[in-house]
XYZ file of C-alpha atoms in Angstrom:
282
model
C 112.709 154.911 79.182
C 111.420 151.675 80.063
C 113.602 148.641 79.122
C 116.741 149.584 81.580
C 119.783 147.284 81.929
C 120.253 147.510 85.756
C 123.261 145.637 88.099
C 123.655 144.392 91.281
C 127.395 142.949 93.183
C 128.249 140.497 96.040
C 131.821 140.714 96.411
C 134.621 139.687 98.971
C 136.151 141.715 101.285
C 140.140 142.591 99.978
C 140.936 143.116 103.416
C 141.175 147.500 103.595
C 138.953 150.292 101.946
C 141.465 151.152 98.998
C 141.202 147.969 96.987
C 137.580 147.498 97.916
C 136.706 151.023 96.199
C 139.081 150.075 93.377
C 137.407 147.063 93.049
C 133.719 148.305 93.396
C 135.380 150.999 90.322
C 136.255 148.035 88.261
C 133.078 146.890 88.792
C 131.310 149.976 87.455
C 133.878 149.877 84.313
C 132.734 146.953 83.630
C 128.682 147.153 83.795
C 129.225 150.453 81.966
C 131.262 147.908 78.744
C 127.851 145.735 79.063
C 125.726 148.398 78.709
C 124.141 148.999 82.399
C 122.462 152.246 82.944
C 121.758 151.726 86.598
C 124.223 149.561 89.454
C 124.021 149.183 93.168
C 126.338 147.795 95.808
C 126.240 145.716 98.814
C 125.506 147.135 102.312
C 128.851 148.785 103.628
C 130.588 147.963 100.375
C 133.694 149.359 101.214
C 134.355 148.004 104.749
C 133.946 144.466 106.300
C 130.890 143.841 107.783
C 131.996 144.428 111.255
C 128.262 144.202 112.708
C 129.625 140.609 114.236
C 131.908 142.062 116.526
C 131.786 145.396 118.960
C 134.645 147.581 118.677
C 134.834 151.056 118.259
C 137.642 151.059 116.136
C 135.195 150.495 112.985
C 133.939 154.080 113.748
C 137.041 155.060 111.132
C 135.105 153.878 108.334
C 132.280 156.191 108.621
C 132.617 159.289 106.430
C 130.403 162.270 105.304
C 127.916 162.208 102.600
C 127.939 163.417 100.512
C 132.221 163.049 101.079
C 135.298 161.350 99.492
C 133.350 158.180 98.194
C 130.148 160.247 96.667
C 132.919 162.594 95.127
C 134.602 159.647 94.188
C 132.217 157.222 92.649
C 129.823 160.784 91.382
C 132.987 160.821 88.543
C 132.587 157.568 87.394
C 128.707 158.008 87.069
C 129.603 161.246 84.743
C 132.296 159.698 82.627
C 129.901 156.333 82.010
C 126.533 158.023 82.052
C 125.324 155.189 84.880
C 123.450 156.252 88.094
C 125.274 154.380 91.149
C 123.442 153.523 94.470
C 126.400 153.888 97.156
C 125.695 151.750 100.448
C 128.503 153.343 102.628
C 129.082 154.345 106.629
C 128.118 157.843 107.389
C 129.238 160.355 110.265
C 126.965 162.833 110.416
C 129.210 164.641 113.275
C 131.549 162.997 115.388
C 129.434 159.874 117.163
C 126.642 160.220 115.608
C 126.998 157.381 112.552
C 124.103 156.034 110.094
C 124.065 153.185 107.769
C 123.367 154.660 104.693
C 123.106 154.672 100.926
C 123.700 157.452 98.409
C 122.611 157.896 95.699
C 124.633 159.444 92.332
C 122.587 160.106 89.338
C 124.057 159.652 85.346
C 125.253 162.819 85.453
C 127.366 162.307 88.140
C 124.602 164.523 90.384
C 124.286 163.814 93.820
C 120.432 163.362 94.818
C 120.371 162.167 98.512
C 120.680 159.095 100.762
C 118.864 157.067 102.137
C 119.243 155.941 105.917
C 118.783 152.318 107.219
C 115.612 152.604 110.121
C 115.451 149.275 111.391
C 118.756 148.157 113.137
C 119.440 144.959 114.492
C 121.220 144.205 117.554
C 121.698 140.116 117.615
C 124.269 137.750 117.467
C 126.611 138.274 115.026
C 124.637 141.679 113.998
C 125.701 144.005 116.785
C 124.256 147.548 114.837
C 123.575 149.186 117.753
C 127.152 150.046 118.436
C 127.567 151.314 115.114
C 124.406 153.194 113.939
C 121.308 154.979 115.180
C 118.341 154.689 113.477
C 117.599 156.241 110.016
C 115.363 159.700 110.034
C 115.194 160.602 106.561
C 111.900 158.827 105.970
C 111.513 156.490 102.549
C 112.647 159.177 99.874
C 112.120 157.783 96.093
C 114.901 159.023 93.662
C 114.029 160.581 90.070
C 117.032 159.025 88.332
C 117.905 159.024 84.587
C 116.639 155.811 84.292
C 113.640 155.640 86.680
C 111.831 156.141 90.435
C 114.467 154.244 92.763
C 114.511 153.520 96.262
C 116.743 151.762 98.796
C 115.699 149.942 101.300
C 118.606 147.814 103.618
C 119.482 144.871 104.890
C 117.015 144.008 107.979
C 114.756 146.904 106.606
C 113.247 144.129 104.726
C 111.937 142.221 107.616
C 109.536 145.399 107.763
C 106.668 145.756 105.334
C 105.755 149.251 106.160
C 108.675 150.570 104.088
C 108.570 148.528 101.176
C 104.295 149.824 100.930
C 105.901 153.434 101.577
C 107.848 153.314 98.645
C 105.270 151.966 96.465
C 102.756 154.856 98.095
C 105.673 157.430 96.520
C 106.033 155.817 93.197
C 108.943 154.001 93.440
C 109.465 151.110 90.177
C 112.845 149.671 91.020
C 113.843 149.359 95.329
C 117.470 148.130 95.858
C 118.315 145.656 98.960
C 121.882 146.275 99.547
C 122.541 143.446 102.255
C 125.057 141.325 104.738
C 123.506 137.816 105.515
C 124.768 134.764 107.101
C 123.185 131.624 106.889
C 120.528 130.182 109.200
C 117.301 131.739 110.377
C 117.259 134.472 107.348
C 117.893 131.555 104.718
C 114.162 131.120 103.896
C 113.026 134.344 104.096
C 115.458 135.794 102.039
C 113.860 133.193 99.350
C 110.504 135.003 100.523
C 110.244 138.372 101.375
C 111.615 139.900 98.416
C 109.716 138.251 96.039
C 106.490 139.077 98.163
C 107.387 141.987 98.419
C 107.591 143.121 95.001
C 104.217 141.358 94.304
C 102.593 143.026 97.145
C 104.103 146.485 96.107
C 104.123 145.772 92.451
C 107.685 147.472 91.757
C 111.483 145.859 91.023
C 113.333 144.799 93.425
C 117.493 144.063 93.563
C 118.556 142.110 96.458
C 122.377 141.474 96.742
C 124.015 140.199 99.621
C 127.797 139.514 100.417
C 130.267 136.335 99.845
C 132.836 134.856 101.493
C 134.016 134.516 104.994
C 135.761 136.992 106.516
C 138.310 134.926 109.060
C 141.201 137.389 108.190
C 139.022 140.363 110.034
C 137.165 138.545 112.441
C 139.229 135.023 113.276
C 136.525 132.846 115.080
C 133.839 135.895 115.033
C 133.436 135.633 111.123
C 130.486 134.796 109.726
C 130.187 133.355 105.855
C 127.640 135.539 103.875
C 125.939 133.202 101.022
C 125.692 135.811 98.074
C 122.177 134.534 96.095
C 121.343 137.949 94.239
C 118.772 138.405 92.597
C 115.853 140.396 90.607
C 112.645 139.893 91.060
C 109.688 141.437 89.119
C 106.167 143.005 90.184
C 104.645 139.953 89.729
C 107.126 138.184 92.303
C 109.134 136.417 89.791
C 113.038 136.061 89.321
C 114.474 137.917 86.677
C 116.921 135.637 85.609
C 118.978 133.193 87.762
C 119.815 133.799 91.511
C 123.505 134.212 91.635
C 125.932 131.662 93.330
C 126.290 131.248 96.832
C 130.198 131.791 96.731
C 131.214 133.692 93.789
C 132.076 137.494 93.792
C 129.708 138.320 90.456
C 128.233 140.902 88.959
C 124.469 140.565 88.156
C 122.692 142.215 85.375
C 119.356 142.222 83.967
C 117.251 143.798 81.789
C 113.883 144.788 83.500
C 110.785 146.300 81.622
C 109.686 149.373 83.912
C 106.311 149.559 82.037
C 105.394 146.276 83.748
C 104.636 147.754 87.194
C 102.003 149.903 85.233
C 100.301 146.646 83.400
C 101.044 144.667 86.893
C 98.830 147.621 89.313
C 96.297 147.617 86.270
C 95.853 143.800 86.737
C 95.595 143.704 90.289
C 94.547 147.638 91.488
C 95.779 146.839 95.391
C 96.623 150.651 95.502
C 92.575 151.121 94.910
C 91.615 148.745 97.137
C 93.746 148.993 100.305
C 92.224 150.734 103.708
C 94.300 152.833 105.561
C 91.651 154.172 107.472
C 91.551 150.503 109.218
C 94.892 150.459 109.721
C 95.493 152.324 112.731
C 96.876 149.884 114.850
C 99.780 149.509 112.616
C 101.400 152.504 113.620
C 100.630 152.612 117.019
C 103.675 152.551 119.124
C-alpha cells in the first residue's frame, strides 16, 4: 500500500470522559464514511488537559493499557477496518502513571504503546505531577497501512527521537499535542516541518482547541488547534487547520515518497554517529 488516506482531530473538551470517548467514536465513524485507513487523536484525548494545574484528583483518569479505552476503541478499528493511534493516561500500578499512546491495528489488534520521555514541568505544563518519564524506547508500529510511530507533545522539542524513528523505519510519526499560545507558536510552524525533512518520513501534528474555563476558571489556557501534515520534503499536505474549530483533518499521503525523498538526499548514508558522542552524554 502506498497512497493511504490518514486523519488527524483537535477537538474541545465536553466537560467528562463519556462524551469525549463518544465523541472521539463519532469521529472514527466518520473518517471510516470518508474512506480513512489510518486516524490519531490528540494528547490525553479523553480528559482535559489538566497539566495547567496540580491536583491529584486527575490521577482518576489514568487507566491500564491495554484497558477499557484500547478494548473500547480496538472494536471500532475491527468493525471499520481503520488502525487508531490512542493518546490516553496510563497507570501502570497504583502511582506510577505515563502519558501514553496506544496503538490498535485494522483488525482491531492491539500492538503496543508508546510512552511520552520528555516531560515538561513549566507554567501552565505541570507533568511532573502527573507522569514519569517514558521507558519503552521509540518502538515503530507495522500497521495495515504502514511503519508508524508516535512521538508527543514536548517530545518534539527533542531531535534525538524523531532521528530514532527514522533509524527504525518509521514513514508516518504522529504528534498528538496540547499547546497554548506564546513561546511554542513559532516553533510549532518549525519543528515539524524540519523534522520530517531532516528524517524524511510523514508527520501528523494535531493539537487541541478551545479554552477550557469550565475546568480550570482563571488557570485555563486556550490551545490554538493548527493541524497539520507535512511531507518528507517538509511541505504541508494540504491546509493547516483553523485555530478554533473542532475538525477533523484528512489527507491523502503517498508513502512511496519517503523512498524517492532518502534517494534524493541519502542523509541516512551520510550521517556520523561515530562523531556524535557528545550527544548522548549525560
Amino acid at each position: 500500500m502506498t497512497i493511504i488516506k490518514a486523519a488527524i482531530t483537535q477537538a474541545t473538551w465536553t466537560g467528562d470522559k463519556e462524551s469525549m470517548l463518544a465523541k472521539h467514536e463519532k469521529f472514527v465513524e466518520q473518517a471510516a464514511a470518508d474512506g480513512v485507513q489510518v486516524i490519531c487523536f490528540q494528547e490525553l484525548f479523553y480528559g482535559p488537559y489538566f497539566g495547567n494545574v496540580q491536583d491529584k484528583k486527575y490521577y482518576e483518569y489514568a487507566e491500564s493499557v491495554p484497558g477499557p479505552t484500547t478494548e473500547r476503541f480496538a472494536a471500532l478499528a475491527r468493525e471499520h477496518s481503520i488502525v487508531i493511534v490512542l493518546p490516553v493516561y496510563e497507570e501502570d500500578q497504583p502511582g506510577v502513571l505515563y502519558n501514553t499512546a496506544a496503538v490498535i491495528d485494522a483488525d482491531g489488534s492491539y500492538l503496543g504503546k508508546y510512552r511520552k520521555h520528555h516531560i515538561p514541568h513549566l507554567p501552565s505544563f505541570w507533568e511532573k505531577f502527573y507522569f514519569r518519564p517514558g521507558n519503552l524506547g521509540y518502538p515503530v508500529f507495522d500497521t495495515a497501512v504502514g511503519r508508524i510511530g508516535v512521538y508527543i507533545c514536548y517530545d518534539r522539542h527533542f531531535p534525538e527521537g524523531w532521528r530514532a524513528y527514522g533509524l527504525a523505519g518509521a514513514e508516518l510519526v504522529f504528534n498528538p499535542s496540547a499547546t497554548k499560545p506564546g513561546l511554542s507558536n513559532r516553533l510549532w510552524e518549525l519543528e515539524q516541518p524540519a523534522a520530517a525533512a531532516a528524517n524524511q518520513y510523514f508527520i501528523a501534528a494535531n493539537n487541541r482547541i478551545g479554552t477550557e474555563s469550565d475546568e480550570f476558571g482563571d488557570d485555563a489556557v486556550t490551545f490554538y488547534g493548527s493541524s497539520y501534515f507535512v511531507d518528507p520534503r517538509g511541505n504541508y499536505v494540504g491546509e493547516v487547520a483553523s485555530t478554533g474549530t473542532e475538525e477533523l483533518v484528512i489527507r491523502e499521503i503517498d508513502l512511496d515518497l519517503v523512498r524517492e525523498v532518502r534517494g534524493d538526499w541519502q542523509f541516512y548514508r551520510d550521517r556520523r554517529p561515530d562523531s556524535y558522542s557528545s550527544i548522548v552524554a549525560p
